[in-house]
Every structure is written in C-alpha cells, then in structure tokens.
C-alpha cells in the first residue's frame, strides 16, 4: 500500500481551510456590500444601471461557485488523493469542472461591471475607447477559456473519470496561454484601478472627500495584487497531490473574483460612508459645502436669467460667491427687485403686442 503512494503526504492532512477561511470571509463582505449597493441605488436613483445589472448576475454566480467548492471539499478536495474513494474522486472532479466554468463567467461579468461604471464618468473619446477595448478583450478571453474548457479533451467525461482513447490538446500550449492571459489580467486590473485618478483630480471637492473616494476606488489595486499572486502558483502546475496542489491557485482565483465584486461595489456606497464618517466626526459638514459633482443642479428659471443679464448691463451683477449651496445655486436677494421690474415690463410688452 505504501508503494502506491506517489507523493509524500500525511494521510490525515487537509489544506482545504486555505480556501474556506479567506473565501468565506470575503464572500460575506461582498454579499453585504451588494445588498447595500442595490438598496442605495434604488432609494437614491430609483433605478439600476448596466454595471449594477452585471453584478446582479455575477453575485449569484459567485455564491453558486462557492457552494460548488464547498461540495467538492466535502467529497475530499484538499485531502490526499490516495485517501479518496473512486466515487468521491469522480464527484470532486465533476464539481471542479463546474467550479472552473462558473468562475470564467463570473470574473467576466465583474470586470464588465467595473468598466461600465467608469464609462458613466468620462466623455473623452480616449476614455471611452479604452474601456470599450478592455470590455471587448475580456469577452474574447472569457470566450476562449470556455472553448478550452469544453474542447481540450474528447470525450468531455475524461475531465472527471478515466476513459480510453482520450484525445487532448497540447498541454504545454494551454499552460503558456494561461501565463499570457494571467499577465493580461494583471494589466487590465491595473488600468481599471488607475483610470479613476483622472476623475478624482478634477473633482471640486474637499481633500478629505477626495481621499475617501480614492480609498473606495483603490481597492481595485488589491485585485491586481491577487491576480499577480495567482501567477506564482503556475510554476507548480501538474505537480504534487492533485487534490491538494489545486487548492492554492483556486483560492487566488476565487479571491480575485470576490475582491473584484467588493471593489466594484464600494464606490457606489460613497454617500452612506460619508454620512457615517460625518457622524463619527471624521468629516465635518462645513467641509462638504461645495457643489457635488453628482448631485449639483442649477434651478434658474428663464425670467430670472433674463433679469440677471439686464442687471449685468446695469453694473449690478450678483456675486456668486455667496449664492452657492450644496445642491442648488440661488440668486441673491439684491437682484430680486430688478427681476420683478423686468418681469412686469415683459408682461406689459406682451400685452401691447397682443
């Protein structure tokens, strides 16, 4: 029996906690943030945007993916291969195949959500074309992985059981492709994380609020770090115990996905976080007295604008310094008299024309 053991491992060892603990913690955080995100969206804007709908699809897929992983662990994933029965091995490999497939789609939807959220905050051609290229590239990469997943070996059942006359693509070519795509993913995450810097620099907001927005958006850099860390596991691909050696890369892949969901949801929670910091005294109300780049609205009516233009010609242009408030722009009372006379004069002229 000892001669049949291909690798030196402890018979009772189990490294599945390396996957379960960090993934479960971040899954709970991501789920809570998604619920708060959708509640905030529906109460403040009464609608969901395209980036929200991508997360509506991605979050349930992420939970299904985690359930598949937990089921695989219950059947022996993380334990030494030689301790598994043939039935448990077959079930575990089936679950891992489903796990990999759902991960491909989930990660695609997460990155599309991040890109769509950035599309709303830029009108420059280079800004929009950059995001369109990243979105198209992500769809193409995910589609290629689906083709590889279902086409690399025939029959497809060879992915979870031993069958005769198996025909598979060149494994080294797939490994090289995986290295290349992993590098592309790191670059994509880095671009999506750094693009908001241009937006933040142009905001007419207090420094404390800029720091808050930067922190909310900078979590995307953590997804970049996770994607880079995942690449360190590639050198061990195909070595070690098949049930235990696949835990670390799977853990990094899952964290990359869940951190992406968290990073895409945090910027949408700026208002609740800002209100919380105000209650804690971190942000003062006087620091938030500038017009918001999201909520600012100008409430001039047409007669008031005409009155201001006439007041300007008369040398009595109202000062805007004292007229700016949080979510609106008002006209100083000093110009109200001239506006009233102008409107009366306009009504008189209209009666004469009629």
mmCIF file of C-alpha atoms in Angstrom:
data_model
loop_
_atom_site.group_PDB
_atom_site.id
_atom_site.type_symbol
_atom_site.label_atom_id
_atom_site.label_comp_id
_atom_site.label_asym_id
_atom_site.label_seq_id
_atom_site.Cartn_x
_atom_site.Cartn_y
_atom_site.Cartn_z
ATOM 1 C CA UNK A 1 0.000 0.000 0.000
ATOM 2 C CA UNK A 2 2.840 2.385 0.813
ATOM 3 C CA UNK A 3 4.430 1.774 -2.588
ATOM 4 C CA UNK A 4 1.322 3.073 -4.340
ATOM 5 C CA UNK A 5 1.622 6.483 -2.746
ATOM 6 C CA UNK A 6 3.177 8.759 -5.425
ATOM 7 C CA UNK A 7 3.929 11.680 -3.138
ATOM 8 C CA UNK A 8 4.955 12.004 0.473
ATOM 9 C CA UNK A 9 1.954 13.468 2.311
ATOM 10 C CA UNK A 10 0.345 12.991 5.671
ATOM 11 C CA UNK A 11 -2.630 10.615 5.277
ATOM 12 C CA UNK A 12 -4.817 12.795 7.507
ATOM 13 C CA UNK A 13 -3.692 16.158 6.140
ATOM 14 C CA UNK A 14 -6.273 18.566 4.778
ATOM 15 C CA UNK A 15 -5.436 22.002 3.380
ATOM 16 C CA UNK A 16 -8.977 22.959 2.381
ATOM 17 C CA UNK A 17 -9.056 25.627 5.125
ATOM 18 C CA UNK A 18 -6.616 27.576 2.984
ATOM 19 C CA UNK A 19 -9.557 28.043 0.630
ATOM 20 C CA UNK A 20 -12.521 28.057 3.004
ATOM 21 C CA UNK A 21 -11.462 30.708 5.543
ATOM 22 C CA UNK A 22 -10.454 33.676 3.327
ATOM 23 C CA UNK A 23 -13.068 32.950 0.670
ATOM 24 C CA UNK A 24 -15.932 32.694 3.169
ATOM 25 C CA UNK A 25 -14.980 35.931 4.935
ATOM 26 C CA UNK A 26 -14.787 37.909 1.701
ATOM 27 C CA UNK A 27 -17.946 36.268 0.343
ATOM 28 C CA UNK A 28 -19.935 37.542 3.323
ATOM 29 C CA UNK A 29 -18.477 41.038 2.920
ATOM 30 C CA UNK A 30 -19.238 41.026 -0.816
ATOM 31 C CA UNK A 31 -22.822 39.880 -0.261
ATOM 32 C CA UNK A 32 -23.472 42.596 2.342
ATOM 33 C CA UNK A 33 -21.955 45.280 0.114
ATOM 34 C CA UNK A 34 -24.039 44.150 -2.858
ATOM 35 C CA UNK A 35 -27.245 44.320 -0.824
ATOM 36 C CA UNK A 36 -26.368 47.809 0.454
ATOM 37 C CA UNK A 37 -25.358 48.844 -3.064
ATOM 38 C CA UNK A 38 -28.682 47.838 -4.610
ATOM 39 C CA UNK A 39 -30.650 49.368 -1.728
ATOM 40 C CA UNK A 40 -28.738 52.642 -2.078
ATOM 41 C CA UNK A 41 -29.211 52.698 -5.836
ATOM 42 C CA UNK A 42 -32.947 52.039 -5.684
ATOM 43 C CA UNK A 43 -33.599 54.543 -2.898
ATOM 44 C CA UNK A 44 -31.467 57.369 -4.332
ATOM 45 C CA UNK A 45 -31.784 56.990 -8.111
ATOM 46 C CA UNK A 46 -34.818 54.663 -8.352
ATOM 47 C CA UNK A 47 -33.025 52.579 -10.996
ATOM 48 C CA UNK A 48 -30.183 50.162 -11.642
ATOM 49 C CA UNK A 49 -27.504 50.951 -14.214
ATOM 50 C CA UNK A 50 -25.798 48.487 -16.558
ATOM 51 C CA UNK A 51 -22.879 47.974 -14.168
ATOM 52 C CA UNK A 52 -25.393 47.095 -11.431
ATOM 53 C CA UNK A 53 -27.077 44.508 -13.637
ATOM 54 C CA UNK A 54 -23.740 42.833 -14.323
ATOM 55 C CA UNK A 55 -23.258 42.474 -10.555
ATOM 56 C CA UNK A 56 -26.845 41.210 -10.219
ATOM 57 C CA UNK A 57 -25.727 38.297 -12.399
ATOM 58 C CA UNK A 58 -22.172 37.969 -11.039
ATOM 59 C CA UNK A 59 -23.006 37.813 -7.321
ATOM 60 C CA UNK A 60 -25.384 34.797 -7.514
ATOM 61 C CA UNK A 61 -22.886 33.056 -9.811
ATOM 62 C CA UNK A 62 -20.159 33.740 -7.254
ATOM 63 C CA UNK A 63 -22.262 32.189 -4.491
ATOM 64 C CA UNK A 64 -23.046 29.158 -6.666
ATOM 65 C CA UNK A 65 -19.338 28.846 -7.419
ATOM 66 C CA UNK A 66 -18.535 28.861 -3.698
ATOM 67 C CA UNK A 67 -21.191 26.224 -2.994
ATOM 68 C CA UNK A 68 -19.630 24.001 -5.657
ATOM 69 C CA UNK A 69 -16.250 24.426 -3.966
ATOM 70 C CA UNK A 70 -17.667 23.584 -0.534
ATOM 71 C CA UNK A 71 -19.339 20.491 -2.000
ATOM 72 C CA UNK A 72 -16.042 19.408 -3.575
ATOM 73 C CA UNK A 73 -14.304 19.857 -0.223
ATOM 74 C CA UNK A 74 -16.915 17.682 1.458
ATOM 75 C CA UNK A 75 -16.076 14.910 -1.030
ATOM 76 C CA UNK A 76 -12.330 15.105 -0.463
ATOM 77 C CA UNK A 77 -10.895 18.147 -2.229
ATOM 78 C CA UNK A 78 -7.969 19.219 -0.058
ATOM 79 C CA UNK A 79 -7.270 15.718 1.273
ATOM 80 C CA UNK A 80 -4.588 13.370 -0.117
ATOM 81 C CA UNK A 81 -5.617 11.745 -3.381
ATOM 82 C CA UNK A 82 -4.915 8.215 -2.154
ATOM 83 C CA UNK A 83 -7.398 8.575 0.711
ATOM 84 C CA UNK A 84 -10.345 9.203 -1.631
ATOM 85 C CA UNK A 85 -12.658 6.511 -2.909
ATOM 86 C CA UNK A 86 -13.226 6.257 -6.646
ATOM 87 C CA UNK A 87 -16.742 7.672 -6.271
ATOM 88 C CA UNK A 88 -15.517 10.659 -4.233
ATOM 89 C CA UNK A 89 -12.741 11.333 -6.733
ATOM 90 C CA UNK A 90 -15.186 11.318 -9.654
ATOM 91 C CA UNK A 91 -17.626 13.600 -7.828
ATOM 92 C CA UNK A 92 -14.857 16.003 -6.802
ATOM 93 C CA UNK A 93 -13.539 16.277 -10.359
ATOM 94 C CA UNK A 94 -17.053 16.912 -11.708
ATOM 95 C CA UNK A 95 -17.562 19.670 -9.160
ATOM 96 C CA UNK A 96 -14.184 21.203 -10.013
ATOM 97 C CA UNK A 97 -15.113 21.242 -13.701
ATOM 98 C CA UNK A 98 -18.332 23.110 -12.860
ATOM 99 C CA UNK A 99 -16.346 25.341 -10.488
ATOM 100 C CA UNK A 100 -13.941 26.402 -13.236
ATOM 101 C CA UNK A 101 -16.758 27.020 -15.720
ATOM 102 C CA UNK A 102 -18.797 29.286 -13.441
ATOM 103 C CA UNK A 103 -15.640 31.179 -12.441
ATOM 104 C CA UNK A 104 -14.949 32.078 -16.081
ATOM 105 C CA UNK A 105 -18.354 33.744 -16.450
ATOM 106 C CA UNK A 106 -18.342 35.375 -13.011
ATOM 107 C CA UNK A 107 -14.978 37.074 -13.483
ATOM 108 C CA UNK A 108 -16.076 38.299 -16.909
ATOM 109 C CA UNK A 109 -19.219 39.937 -15.507
ATOM 110 C CA UNK A 110 -17.272 41.541 -12.654
ATOM 111 C CA UNK A 111 -14.764 43.230 -14.967
ATOM 112 C CA UNK A 112 -17.534 44.335 -17.333
ATOM 113 C CA UNK A 113 -19.304 45.911 -14.354
ATOM 114 C CA UNK A 114 -16.210 47.888 -13.358
ATOM 115 C CA UNK A 115 -15.676 49.095 -16.930
ATOM 116 C CA UNK A 116 -19.337 50.112 -17.341
ATOM 117 C CA UNK A 117 -19.248 52.094 -14.093
ATOM 118 C CA UNK A 118 -16.243 54.063 -15.384
ATOM 119 C CA UNK A 119 -17.989 54.721 -18.705
ATOM 120 C CA UNK A 120 -20.504 56.974 -16.937
ATOM 121 C CA UNK A 121 -17.801 59.320 -15.646
ATOM 122 C CA UNK A 122 -15.921 60.149 -18.830
ATOM 123 C CA UNK A 123 -16.884 61.617 -22.191
ATOM 124 C CA UNK A 124 -13.454 61.830 -23.839
ATOM 125 C CA UNK A 125 -13.001 59.535 -26.806
ATOM 126 C CA UNK A 126 -9.785 58.022 -25.449
ATOM 127 C CA UNK A 127 -11.539 57.292 -22.138
ATOM 128 C CA UNK A 128 -14.474 55.518 -23.751
ATOM 129 C CA UNK A 129 -12.443 53.691 -26.404
ATOM 130 C CA UNK A 130 -10.020 52.409 -23.761
ATOM 131 C CA UNK A 131 -12.906 50.946 -21.770
ATOM 132 C CA UNK A 132 -14.577 49.518 -24.878
ATOM 133 C CA UNK A 133 -11.310 47.801 -25.837
ATOM 134 C CA UNK A 134 -10.922 46.353 -22.329
ATOM 135 C CA UNK A 135 -14.514 45.102 -22.347
ATOM 136 C CA UNK A 136 -14.120 43.508 -25.769
ATOM 137 C CA UNK A 137 -10.831 41.928 -24.728
ATOM 138 C CA UNK A 138 -12.411 40.495 -21.579
ATOM 139 C CA UNK A 139 -15.299 38.959 -23.533
ATOM 140 C CA UNK A 140 -12.856 37.469 -26.056
ATOM 141 C CA UNK A 141 -10.624 35.989 -23.338
ATOM 142 C CA UNK A 142 -13.542 34.512 -21.404
ATOM 143 C CA UNK A 143 -14.959 33.027 -24.608
ATOM 144 C CA UNK A 144 -11.593 31.432 -25.391
ATOM 145 C CA UNK A 145 -11.462 29.840 -21.934
ATOM 146 C CA UNK A 146 -14.941 28.388 -22.436
ATOM 147 C CA UNK A 147 -13.751 26.831 -25.704
ATOM 148 C CA UNK A 148 -10.659 25.429 -23.972
ATOM 149 C CA UNK A 149 -12.699 24.171 -21.031
ATOM 150 C CA UNK A 150 -15.063 22.117 -23.174
ATOM 151 C CA UNK A 151 -12.809 21.332 -26.131
ATOM 152 C CA UNK A 152 -9.374 20.488 -24.758
ATOM 153 C CA UNK A 153 -10.193 16.811 -24.198
ATOM 154 C CA UNK A 154 -12.541 14.437 -26.001
ATOM 155 C CA UNK A 155 -14.666 12.867 -24.658
ATOM 156 C CA UNK A 156 -15.500 15.578 -22.158
ATOM 157 C CA UNK A 157 -16.065 12.969 -19.427
ATOM 158 C CA UNK A 158 -12.297 12.439 -19.352
ATOM 159 C CA UNK A 159 -12.142 15.587 -17.220
ATOM 160 C CA UNK A 160 -13.565 13.700 -14.238
ATOM 161 C CA UNK A 161 -13.036 9.978 -14.912
ATOM 162 C CA UNK A 162 -10.591 7.614 -16.579
ATOM 163 C CA UNK A 163 -11.676 6.738 -20.130
ATOM 164 C CA UNK A 164 -9.953 5.049 -23.050
ATOM 165 C CA UNK A 165 -8.834 6.709 -26.280
ATOM 166 C CA UNK A 166 -8.715 10.233 -24.853
ATOM 167 C CA UNK A 167 -7.654 12.939 -27.299
ATOM 168 C CA UNK A 168 -6.407 16.175 -25.712
ATOM 169 C CA UNK A 169 -4.800 19.366 -26.960
ATOM 170 C CA UNK A 170 -1.156 20.086 -26.252
ATOM 171 C CA UNK A 171 -0.985 20.774 -22.518
ATOM 172 C CA UNK A 172 2.116 22.980 -22.678
ATOM 173 C CA UNK A 173 0.418 25.280 -25.189
ATOM 174 C CA UNK A 174 -2.515 25.716 -22.798
ATOM 175 C CA UNK A 175 -0.126 26.431 -19.914
ATOM 176 C CA UNK A 176 1.689 29.074 -21.970
ATOM 177 C CA UNK A 177 -1.642 30.621 -22.912
ATOM 178 C CA UNK A 178 -2.593 30.689 -19.227
ATOM 179 C CA UNK A 179 0.611 32.571 -18.364
ATOM 180 C CA UNK A 180 -0.088 35.113 -21.101
ATOM 181 C CA UNK A 181 -3.704 35.705 -20.098
ATOM 182 C CA UNK A 182 -2.735 35.997 -16.427
ATOM 183 C CA UNK A 183 -0.359 38.814 -17.358
ATOM 184 C CA UNK A 184 -3.081 40.479 -19.430
ATOM 185 C CA UNK A 185 -5.464 40.252 -16.460
ATOM 186 C CA UNK A 186 -2.927 41.980 -14.204
ATOM 187 C CA UNK A 187 -2.562 44.821 -16.722
ATOM 188 C CA UNK A 188 -6.344 45.119 -17.124
ATOM 189 C CA UNK A 189 -6.898 45.287 -13.364
ATOM 190 C CA UNK A 190 -4.163 47.892 -13.057
ATOM 191 C CA UNK A 191 -5.681 50.071 -15.792
ATOM 192 C CA UNK A 192 -9.183 49.833 -14.316
ATOM 193 C CA UNK A 193 -7.787 50.737 -10.883
ATOM 194 C CA UNK A 194 -5.749 53.752 -12.033
ATOM 195 C CA UNK A 195 -8.209 55.281 -14.507
ATOM 196 C CA UNK A 196 -10.342 56.902 -11.745
ATOM 197 C CA UNK A 197 -7.330 59.030 -10.732
ATOM 198 C CA UNK A 198 -8.076 61.402 -13.616
ATOM 199 C CA UNK A 199 -11.671 61.724 -12.436
ATOM 200 C CA UNK A 200 -10.743 62.324 -8.795
ATOM 201 C CA UNK A 201 -8.200 65.032 -9.666
ATOM 202 C CA UNK A 202 -10.859 67.059 -11.498
ATOM 203 C CA UNK A 203 -13.426 66.940 -8.678
ATOM 204 C CA UNK A 204 -14.220 70.241 -6.968
ATOM 205 C CA UNK A 205 -14.417 68.549 -3.587
ATOM 206 C CA UNK A 206 -12.589 68.890 -0.238
ATOM 207 C CA UNK A 207 -9.359 66.988 0.205
ATOM 208 C CA UNK A 208 -10.857 64.661 2.831
ATOM 209 C CA UNK A 209 -13.625 63.624 0.466
ATOM 210 C CA UNK A 210 -11.144 63.089 -2.371
ATOM 211 C CA UNK A 211 -9.172 60.805 -0.063
ATOM 212 C CA UNK A 212 -12.370 58.907 0.766
ATOM 213 C CA UNK A 213 -13.243 58.412 -2.900
ATOM 214 C CA UNK A 214 -9.660 57.371 -3.651
ATOM 215 C CA UNK A 215 -9.722 54.743 -0.906
ATOM 216 C CA UNK A 216 -13.035 53.368 -2.141
ATOM 217 C CA UNK A 217 -11.729 53.059 -5.682
ATOM 218 C CA UNK A 218 -8.194 51.933 -4.829
ATOM 219 C CA UNK A 219 -9.364 48.521 -3.655
ATOM 220 C CA UNK A 220 -9.121 47.524 -7.297
ATOM 221 C CA UNK A 221 -5.352 47.515 -6.755
ATOM 222 C CA UNK A 222 -5.880 44.656 -4.298
ATOM 223 C CA UNK A 223 -7.479 42.651 -7.108
ATOM 224 C CA UNK A 224 -4.371 43.399 -9.173
ATOM 225 C CA UNK A 225 -2.157 42.108 -6.355
ATOM 226 C CA UNK A 226 -4.234 38.928 -6.032
ATOM 227 C CA UNK A 227 -4.020 38.317 -9.786
ATOM 228 C CA UNK A 228 -0.243 38.723 -9.595
ATOM 229 C CA UNK A 229 -0.023 36.371 -6.599
ATOM 230 C CA UNK A 230 -2.035 33.777 -8.508
ATOM 231 C CA UNK A 231 0.707 33.670 -11.146
ATOM 232 C CA UNK A 232 3.203 32.426 -8.550
ATOM 233 C CA UNK A 233 1.280 29.137 -8.338
ATOM 234 C CA UNK A 234 1.596 28.380 -12.048
ATOM 235 C CA UNK A 235 5.135 27.029 -11.727
ATOM 236 C CA UNK A 236 3.770 24.126 -9.661
ATOM 237 C CA UNK A 237 1.063 23.245 -12.183
ATOM 238 C CA UNK A 238 0.774 19.482 -12.638
ATOM 239 C CA UNK A 239 2.993 18.648 -9.668
ATOM 240 C CA UNK A 240 2.151 17.391 -6.193
ATOM 241 C CA UNK A 241 -1.028 15.747 -4.993
ATOM 242 C CA UNK A 242 -3.858 16.545 -7.459
ATOM 243 C CA UNK A 243 -6.385 17.057 -4.673
ATOM 244 C CA UNK A 244 -4.181 19.331 -2.547
ATOM 245 C CA UNK A 245 -1.994 21.159 -5.057
ATOM 246 C CA UNK A 246 -5.038 22.720 -6.755
ATOM 247 C CA UNK A 247 -6.216 24.457 -3.570
ATOM 248 C CA UNK A 248 -3.830 27.497 -3.644
ATOM 249 C CA UNK A 249 -4.434 28.526 -7.296
ATOM 250 C CA UNK A 250 -8.174 28.010 -6.864
ATOM 251 C CA UNK A 251 -8.110 30.147 -3.724
ATOM 252 C CA UNK A 252 -6.310 33.006 -5.506
ATOM 253 C CA UNK A 253 -8.671 32.776 -8.475
ATOM 254 C CA UNK A 254 -11.699 32.975 -6.193
ATOM 255 C CA UNK A 255 -10.247 35.895 -4.209
ATOM 256 C CA UNK A 256 -9.569 37.743 -7.464
ATOM 257 C CA UNK A 257 -13.245 37.408 -8.353
ATOM 258 C CA UNK A 258 -14.679 38.301 -4.919
ATOM 259 C CA UNK A 259 -12.326 41.256 -4.392
ATOM 260 C CA UNK A 260 -13.458 42.480 -7.803
ATOM 261 C CA UNK A 261 -17.090 42.409 -6.645
ATOM 262 C CA UNK A 262 -16.173 44.293 -3.469
ATOM 263 C CA UNK A 263 -14.114 46.858 -5.379
ATOM 264 C CA UNK A 264 -16.918 47.473 -7.872
ATOM 265 C CA UNK A 265 -19.485 47.981 -5.090
ATOM 266 C CA UNK A 266 -17.564 50.269 -2.716
ATOM 267 C CA UNK A 267 -17.613 53.467 -4.859
ATOM 268 C CA UNK A 268 -21.408 53.211 -5.036
ATOM 269 C CA UNK A 269 -21.502 53.475 -1.228
ATOM 270 C CA UNK A 270 -19.816 56.875 -1.060
ATOM 271 C CA UNK A 271 -22.895 58.623 0.368
ATOM 272 C CA UNK A 272 -23.563 56.112 3.209
ATOM 273 C CA UNK A 273 -19.862 56.003 4.124
ATOM 274 C CA UNK A 274 -19.685 59.790 4.025
ATOM 275 C CA UNK A 275 -22.696 60.088 6.342
ATOM 276 C CA UNK A 276 -21.131 57.562 8.721
ATOM 277 C CA UNK A 277 -17.847 59.500 8.800
ATOM 278 C CA UNK A 278 -19.770 62.708 9.477
ATOM 279 C CA UNK A 279 -21.432 61.077 12.485
ATOM 280 C CA UNK A 280 -18.044 59.876 13.711
ATOM 281 C CA UNK A 281 -16.612 63.369 13.284
ATOM 282 C CA UNK A 282 -14.049 62.394 10.650
ATOM 283 C CA UNK A 283 -15.694 64.641 8.060
ATOM 284 C CA UNK A 284 -17.201 67.978 9.053
ATOM 285 C CA UNK A 285 -20.336 69.394 7.452
ATOM 286 C CA UNK A 286 -18.537 72.596 6.518
ATOM 287 C CA UNK A 287 -16.048 70.513 4.532
ATOM 288 C CA UNK A 288 -18.871 69.216 2.350
ATOM 289 C CA UNK A 289 -20.383 72.590 1.402
ATOM 290 C CA UNK A 290 -19.144 72.628 -2.178
ATOM 291 C CA UNK A 291 -21.401 71.598 -5.052
ATOM 292 C CA UNK A 292 -21.352 67.856 -5.597
ATOM 293 C CA UNK A 293 -20.187 66.639 -8.983
ATOM 294 C CA UNK A 294 -23.091 64.168 -8.890
ATOM 295 C CA UNK A 295 -25.965 65.987 -7.195
ATOM 296 C CA UNK A 296 -25.420 69.602 -8.218
ATOM 297 C CA UNK A 297 -28.384 71.137 -10.011
ATOM 298 C CA UNK A 298 -28.971 74.673 -11.257
ATOM 299 C CA UNK A 299 -32.500 75.899 -10.542
ATOM 300 C CA UNK A 300 -32.598 79.146 -12.516
ATOM 301 C CA UNK A 301 -35.857 79.795 -14.298
ATOM 302 C CA UNK A 302 -35.825 81.637 -17.618
ATOM 303 C CA UNK A 303 -37.123 85.020 -16.386
ATOM 304 C CA UNK A 304 -34.508 85.033 -13.616
ATOM 305 C CA UNK A 305 -31.718 84.510 -16.138
ATOM 306 C CA UNK A 306 -33.047 87.345 -18.283
ATOM 307 C CA UNK A 307 -33.212 89.566 -15.228
ATOM 308 C CA UNK A 308 -29.616 88.772 -14.328
ATOM 309 C CA UNK A 309 -28.445 89.614 -17.829
ATOM 310 C CA UNK A 310 -30.096 93.032 -17.619
ATOM 311 C CA UNK A 311 -28.679 93.536 -14.120
ATOM 312 C CA UNK A 312 -25.235 92.765 -15.513
ATOM 313 C CA UNK A 313 -25.559 95.506 -18.105
ATOM 314 C CA UNK A 314 -26.610 97.912 -15.361
ATOM 315 C CA UNK A 315 -23.483 97.087 -13.345
ATOM 316 C CA UNK A 316 -25.342 95.189 -10.610
ATOM 317 C CA UNK A 317 -24.315 91.597 -11.406
ATOM 318 C CA UNK A 318 -24.981 89.435 -8.313
ATOM 319 C CA UNK A 319 -21.994 87.837 -6.611
ATOM 320 C CA UNK A 320 -21.975 84.047 -6.996
ATOM 321 C CA UNK A 321 -19.632 83.580 -4.048
ATOM 322 C CA UNK A 322 -22.481 83.807 -1.544
ATOM 323 C CA UNK A 323 -25.002 82.093 -3.820
ATOM 324 C CA UNK A 324 -23.582 78.567 -3.979
ATOM 325 C CA UNK A 325 -25.135 75.942 -1.725
ATOM 326 C CA UNK A 326 -24.857 72.186 -1.510
ATOM 327 C CA UNK A 327 -27.308 71.013 -4.161
ATOM 328 C CA UNK A 328 -28.513 74.157 -5.861
ATOM 329 C CA UNK A 329 -27.474 77.628 -6.966
ATOM 330 C CA UNK A 330 -29.602 80.549 -5.785
ATOM 331 C CA UNK A 331 -29.794 84.231 -6.736
ATOM 332 C CA UNK A 332 -29.001 86.876 -4.159
ATOM 333 C CA UNK A 333 -31.974 88.873 -2.876
ATOM 334 C CA UNK A 334 -30.289 92.076 -4.080
ATOM 335 C CA UNK A 335 -31.280 91.267 -7.662
ATOM 336 C CA UNK A 336 -34.858 90.223 -6.893
ATOM 337 C CA UNK A 337 -36.216 93.759 -7.241
ATOM 338 C CA UNK A 338 -34.728 94.251 -10.672
ATOM 339 C CA UNK A 339 -36.011 90.803 -11.703
ATOM 340 C CA UNK A 340 -39.546 91.733 -10.606
ATOM 341 C CA UNK A 341 -39.432 95.010 -12.573
ATOM 342 C CA UNK A 342 -38.088 93.185 -15.620
ATOM 343 C CA UNK A 343 -40.866 90.567 -15.498
ATOM 344 C CA UNK A 344 -43.511 93.297 -15.120
ATOM 345 C CA UNK A 345 -42.014 95.146 -18.083
ATOM 346 C CA UNK A 346 -42.060 91.935 -20.157
ATOM 347 C CA UNK A 347 -45.739 91.283 -19.349
ATOM 348 C CA UNK A 348 -46.569 94.866 -20.330
ATOM 349 C CA UNK A 349 -44.736 94.467 -23.657
ATOM 350 C CA UNK A 350 -46.588 91.207 -24.351
ATOM 351 C CA UNK A 351 -49.969 92.888 -23.745
ATOM 352 C CA UNK A 352 -49.013 95.705 -26.126
ATOM 353 C CA UNK A 353 -48.017 93.207 -28.803
ATOM 354 C CA UNK A 354 -51.280 91.316 -28.418
#
